[in-house]
Each structure stands twice: as structure tokens, then as C-alpha cells.
């Protein structure tokens, strides 16, 4: 158990819909990262927050947005969902940017 | 944009054989991290290399960071079935943004 929690574990929805994925980092970690992993693919970095502020952006679509709240938990919002958005979404946290990242168990999103 | 390339994509070995995966970047990296993802699991941090030419060992695993800080390798000696999984390197020019390699999927036949 990495100490990072993600909810929900599984999510099945339809095209065009909007979903919110939630992540609680390890106690004491200030940085949160979001990654997308499609079937048998690598990890695509989406976005990073540090202490509530956006620090870095990767290949995140305009339909996706995220935020980190004062209690340091983070949410990833995916809207106007398409079939290709089906993937495993991981959240990771670290004490500071650049430190080892602890990954949550992931949320498996299926768009039908 | 910056990319971290990793080869090979797949490696099938007989138990007891050695295994190496390589990570290459076109730009100088601030540091590099290695992760292992077991089938159905999440990535787990293995190690971080920061210094040019750094070599670190963890039991049967040897990690190297190139002199120019543009490449890295992970070598496993005498593989075991417990080594099965996908090995990812991750690096970036700054500590803020890490790019993961595409991973090397290791299969070990008993």
C-alpha cells in the first residue's frame, strides 16, 4: 500500500459525459501528479500540482482539467468523453517535485 | 517536445538469464528514476540517479546513469520469475516535469 488513495476504482460511462477522478496523496506529500495509461502503453504525464498550484503540464487535452485543493487532495475532471479516453488513470504524489513518486492503485475508466 | 526513449519494448528470458533495459534522452536530464509495474499493479519506485556516471546496486539490480546524463540502464543479473513486470525509466530536464519512457515488458520463463 503506497498510501495514495484513488476513487473510484472503476468507472463506466458513455461518450459525451463528464467524470471526476479523485486522489488523496500520502500524508506529508505536497506534489500530486496525474498520468494516463492506455492498454499496454506507457505512462503519459498529464499534469502536476505542488501545494495547490499547477507546476507542470504534459499532454493534457483541453477537455481535461485538474486542481489541487487546500487539503492537498486533487481531482481530475474529464469532459466530453470519447472512446479513446478509456484508460487507467494514475495519481502519484511526492514530498517535493522531483522526489520519488508514490502511485495510487489507479482508476480504470471505460467509455462506451 | 522532450522524449525519453526506452528499449527494448519486450524481453523474454529464461529464468537465470540476465536482462538489460536502456533509456535514452536527446537532452541532458536533471535526474532519472526507475519504476517497476507488476501486471495489474501500479508503478513502484525503484531508484533515483542524480550524478553523472552514477552506479547503484540493489541486490541483483544494477542501475547506471551515463556520463552525459542522457542515458541510463537497468541490468538484472540471474532473473527470477518475481522480476516479471514492466520497467519504466522517467526523466526530465527539470525536477518539475518527468517524462516516462514507454517501458520494457519483461517476461521470465521458469
Short mmCIF file of C-alpha atoms in Angstrom, two decimals:
data_model
loop_
_atom_site.label_atom_id
_atom_site.label_comp_id
_atom_site.label_asym_id
_atom_site.label_seq_id
_atom_site.Cartn_x
_atom_site.Cartn_y
_atom_site.Cartn_z
CA UNK A 1 0.00 0.00 0.00
CA UNK A 2 1.60 3.25 -1.20
CA UNK A 3 -0.56 5.49 0.97
CA UNK A 4 -2.07 7.19 -2.08
CA UNK A 5 -5.78 6.61 -2.48
CA UNK A 6 -7.83 7.00 -5.63
CA UNK A 7 -11.56 6.84 -6.10
CA UNK A 8 -13.43 5.38 -7.76
CA UNK A 9 -11.62 2.18 -8.65
CA UNK A 10 -13.69 1.62 -11.76
CA UNK A 11 -15.85 3.97 -13.78
CA UNK A 12 -18.03 3.10 -16.75
CA UNK A 13 -19.68 5.91 -18.63
CA UNK A 14 -20.89 6.94 -22.06
CA UNK A 15 -19.39 9.17 -24.71
CA UNK A 16 -20.05 12.85 -24.18
CA UNK A 17 -20.29 12.52 -20.43
CA UNK A 18 -18.17 14.14 -17.73
CA UNK A 19 -16.46 12.39 -14.83
CA UNK A 20 -14.34 13.37 -11.86
CA UNK A 21 -11.50 11.27 -10.52
CA UNK A 22 -10.27 11.87 -7.01
CA UNK A 23 -6.86 11.42 -5.43
CA UNK A 24 -5.63 11.74 -1.86
CA UNK A 25 -1.85 11.93 -1.63
CA UNK A 26 0.31 10.34 1.02
CA UNK A 27 0.37 12.21 4.28
CA UNK A 28 3.02 14.92 4.05
CA UNK A 29 3.33 14.87 0.26
CA UNK A 30 2.84 18.27 -1.36
CA UNK A 31 3.12 17.28 -5.02
CA UNK A 32 0.45 15.45 -6.96
CA UNK A 33 0.82 14.09 -10.49
CA UNK A 34 -1.74 12.66 -12.90
CA UNK A 35 -0.91 10.07 -15.55
CA UNK A 36 -2.87 8.27 -18.23
CA UNK A 37 -2.03 4.69 -19.17
CA UNK A 38 -3.82 3.17 -22.14
CA UNK A 39 -3.90 -0.58 -22.60
CA UNK A 40 -0.37 -1.97 -22.61
CA UNK A 41 1.03 1.52 -23.10
CA UNK A 42 3.44 3.67 -21.23
CA UNK A 43 2.59 6.38 -18.76
CA UNK A 44 1.53 9.70 -20.26
CA UNK A 45 2.17 12.59 -17.91
CA UNK A 46 -0.86 14.85 -17.74
CA UNK A 47 -0.32 17.47 -15.07
CA UNK A 48 1.43 18.22 -11.80
CA UNK A 49 0.48 20.29 -8.78
CA UNK A 50 2.58 21.45 -5.89
CA UNK A 51 0.99 22.79 -2.73
CA UNK A 52 -2.15 23.81 -4.57
CA UNK A 53 -0.55 25.37 -7.61
CA UNK A 54 -0.15 23.96 -11.09
CA UNK A 55 3.55 23.26 -11.65
CA UNK A 56 3.80 21.47 -14.96
CA UNK A 57 1.60 20.40 -17.82
CA UNK A 58 2.12 17.45 -20.07
CA UNK A 59 -0.05 16.07 -22.85
CA UNK A 60 -3.31 17.03 -21.22
CA UNK A 61 -6.27 17.60 -23.51
CA UNK A 62 -8.29 20.81 -23.27
CA UNK A 63 -11.30 18.65 -22.32
CA UNK A 64 -9.42 17.62 -19.18
CA UNK A 65 -8.78 19.82 -16.18
CA UNK A 66 -7.48 19.29 -12.70
CA UNK A 67 -6.98 21.07 -9.42
CA UNK A 68 -5.39 20.55 -6.05
CA UNK A 69 -7.33 21.70 -3.03
CA UNK A 70 -6.08 23.30 0.21
CA UNK A 71 -6.17 19.92 1.94
CA UNK A 72 -3.89 18.71 -0.90
CA UNK A 73 -6.27 16.22 -2.41
CA UNK A 74 -6.65 16.52 -6.16
CA UNK A 75 -9.36 15.97 -8.71
CA UNK A 76 -9.06 15.28 -12.42
CA UNK A 77 -12.09 16.28 -14.47
CA UNK A 78 -12.65 14.67 -17.85
CA UNK A 79 -15.41 16.07 -20.03
CA UNK A 80 -16.96 15.38 -23.44
CA UNK A 81 -15.60 11.89 -23.09
CA UNK A 82 -14.59 9.93 -26.17
CA UNK A 83 -13.98 6.22 -26.65
CA UNK A 84 -10.24 6.89 -26.79
CA UNK A 85 -10.29 8.28 -23.27
CA UNK A 86 -10.75 4.77 -21.93
CA UNK A 87 -7.63 4.12 -19.88
CA UNK A 88 -6.15 3.65 -16.46
CA UNK A 89 -5.62 6.98 -14.72
CA UNK A 90 -2.96 7.05 -12.06
CA UNK A 91 -2.36 9.65 -9.44
CA UNK A 92 1.05 9.85 -7.79
CA UNK A 93 2.41 12.00 -5.01
CA UNK A 94 5.81 13.06 -3.75
CA UNK A 95 7.11 15.24 -0.98
CA UNK A 96 8.61 17.75 -3.41
CA UNK A 97 8.80 17.88 -7.21
CA UNK A 98 11.50 15.53 -8.42
CA UNK A 99 11.39 13.20 -5.43
CA UNK A 100 10.31 9.59 -5.76
CA UNK A 101 6.69 9.27 -6.69
CA UNK A 102 4.23 7.02 -4.91
CA UNK A 103 1.46 5.80 -7.16
CA UNK A 104 -2.12 5.10 -6.25
CA UNK A 105 -3.93 1.97 -7.44
CA UNK A 106 -5.46 3.86 -10.37
CA UNK A 107 -8.96 4.47 -11.67
CA UNK A 108 -9.98 2.39 -14.65
CA UNK A 109 -12.21 4.45 -16.92
CA UNK A 110 -14.27 2.76 -19.60
CA UNK A 111 -16.12 4.94 -22.08
CA UNK A 112 -18.81 3.12 -24.03
CA UNK B 1 8.93 18.06 -27.05
CA UNK B 2 11.25 16.19 -24.80
CA UNK B 3 11.08 12.46 -25.00
CA UNK B 4 12.62 9.62 -23.13
CA UNK B 5 13.08 6.58 -25.32
CA UNK B 6 13.32 3.13 -23.86
CA UNK B 7 14.41 -0.13 -25.47
CA UNK B 8 13.65 -2.92 -25.91
CA UNK B 9 9.87 -2.85 -25.79
CA UNK B 10 9.67 -6.54 -24.83
CA UNK B 11 12.15 -9.04 -23.50
CA UNK B 12 11.58 -12.72 -22.93
CA UNK B 13 14.26 -14.53 -20.97
CA UNK B 14 14.76 -17.90 -19.38
CA UNK B 15 14.97 -17.84 -15.63
CA UNK B 16 18.59 -17.34 -14.65
CA UNK B 17 19.49 -15.26 -17.70
CA UNK B 18 20.45 -11.62 -17.44
CA UNK B 19 18.29 -8.71 -18.60
CA UNK B 20 19.07 -5.12 -19.53
CA UNK B 21 16.81 -2.22 -20.47
CA UNK B 22 18.09 1.09 -21.82
CA UNK B 23 16.78 4.59 -21.53
CA UNK B 24 17.88 7.45 -23.82
CA UNK B 25 17.15 11.14 -23.95
CA UNK B 26 18.04 13.74 -26.55
CA UNK B 27 18.57 16.30 -23.80
CA UNK B 28 20.50 16.32 -20.57
CA UNK B 29 18.42 15.06 -17.66
CA UNK B 30 18.41 16.52 -14.19
CA UNK B 31 18.00 13.05 -12.77
CA UNK B 32 16.45 9.74 -13.69
CA UNK B 33 14.12 7.45 -11.83
CA UNK B 34 13.28 3.80 -12.41
CA UNK B 35 9.95 2.18 -11.64
CA UNK B 36 8.57 -1.34 -11.86
CA UNK B 37 4.96 -2.15 -12.63
CA UNK B 38 3.78 -5.70 -12.00
CA UNK B 39 0.94 -6.99 -14.19
CA UNK B 40 -2.30 -5.45 -12.95
CA UNK B 41 -0.47 -3.23 -10.50
CA UNK B 42 0.75 0.31 -10.22
CA UNK B 43 4.28 1.61 -10.79
CA UNK B 44 6.56 1.26 -7.80
CA UNK B 45 9.65 3.39 -7.35
CA UNK B 46 12.95 1.51 -7.53
CA UNK B 47 15.69 4.11 -7.51
CA UNK B 48 16.78 7.62 -8.41
CA UNK B 49 20.10 8.56 -10.02
CA UNK B 50 21.33 12.12 -9.92
CA UNK B 51 25.06 12.29 -10.57
CA UNK B 52 26.83 11.88 -13.87
CA UNK B 53 28.25 8.34 -14.19
CA UNK B 54 26.44 7.17 -11.06
CA UNK B 55 26.08 3.44 -10.48
CA UNK B 56 23.78 1.99 -7.82
CA UNK B 57 23.05 -1.60 -6.91
CA UNK B 58 20.08 -3.23 -5.28
CA UNK B 59 20.77 -6.92 -4.83
CA UNK B 60 20.61 -8.33 -8.40
CA UNK B 61 19.70 -4.96 -9.95
CA UNK B 62 22.35 -2.52 -11.21
CA UNK B 63 21.41 0.98 -12.30
CA UNK B 64 23.67 3.30 -14.28
CA UNK B 65 23.43 6.96 -15.26
CA UNK B 66 25.51 7.97 -18.25
CA UNK B 67 28.38 10.43 -18.06
CA UNK B 68 26.49 12.93 -20.19
CA UNK B 69 23.29 12.37 -18.16
CA UNK B 70 21.44 11.50 -21.35
CA UNK B 71 21.11 7.77 -20.90
CA UNK B 72 20.60 5.17 -18.24
CA UNK B 73 20.37 1.42 -17.93
CA UNK B 74 18.93 -1.17 -15.61
CA UNK B 75 20.59 -4.57 -15.53
CA UNK B 76 19.16 -7.58 -13.72
CA UNK B 77 21.51 -10.48 -13.06
CA UNK B 78 20.14 -14.01 -12.99
CA UNK B 79 16.48 -13.17 -13.47
CA UNK B 80 13.79 -14.79 -11.37
CA UNK B 81 10.07 -15.16 -12.04
CA UNK B 82 9.45 -12.45 -9.46
CA UNK B 83 11.19 -9.99 -11.81
CA UNK B 84 8.29 -10.19 -14.27
CA UNK B 85 6.74 -6.82 -15.00
CA UNK B 86 7.26 -3.62 -16.94
CA UNK B 87 10.25 -1.45 -16.10
CA UNK B 88 9.94 2.27 -16.73
CA UNK B 89 12.55 4.97 -16.64
CA UNK B 90 11.48 8.55 -16.02
CA UNK B 91 13.49 11.67 -16.50
CA UNK B 92 13.25 15.34 -17.18
CA UNK B 93 15.32 18.43 -17.76
CA UNK B 94 13.83 19.91 -14.63
CA UNK B 95 12.51 18.38 -11.45
CA UNK B 96 9.04 19.62 -12.26
CA UNK B 97 8.21 17.59 -15.29
CA UNK B 98 9.09 13.94 -15.64
CA UNK B 99 8.65 12.03 -18.86
CA UNK B 100 8.23 8.31 -18.61
CA UNK B 101 9.77 6.01 -21.17
CA UNK B 102 7.45 3.58 -22.95
CA UNK B 103 8.65 0.78 -20.70
CA UNK B 104 10.25 -2.62 -21.21
CA UNK B 105 7.99 -5.57 -20.55
CA UNK B 106 9.99 -8.43 -19.05
CA UNK B 107 8.72 -11.99 -19.17
CA UNK B 108 10.70 -14.68 -17.36
CA UNK B 109 10.12 -18.31 -18.28
CA UNK B 110 10.68 -20.74 -15.42
#
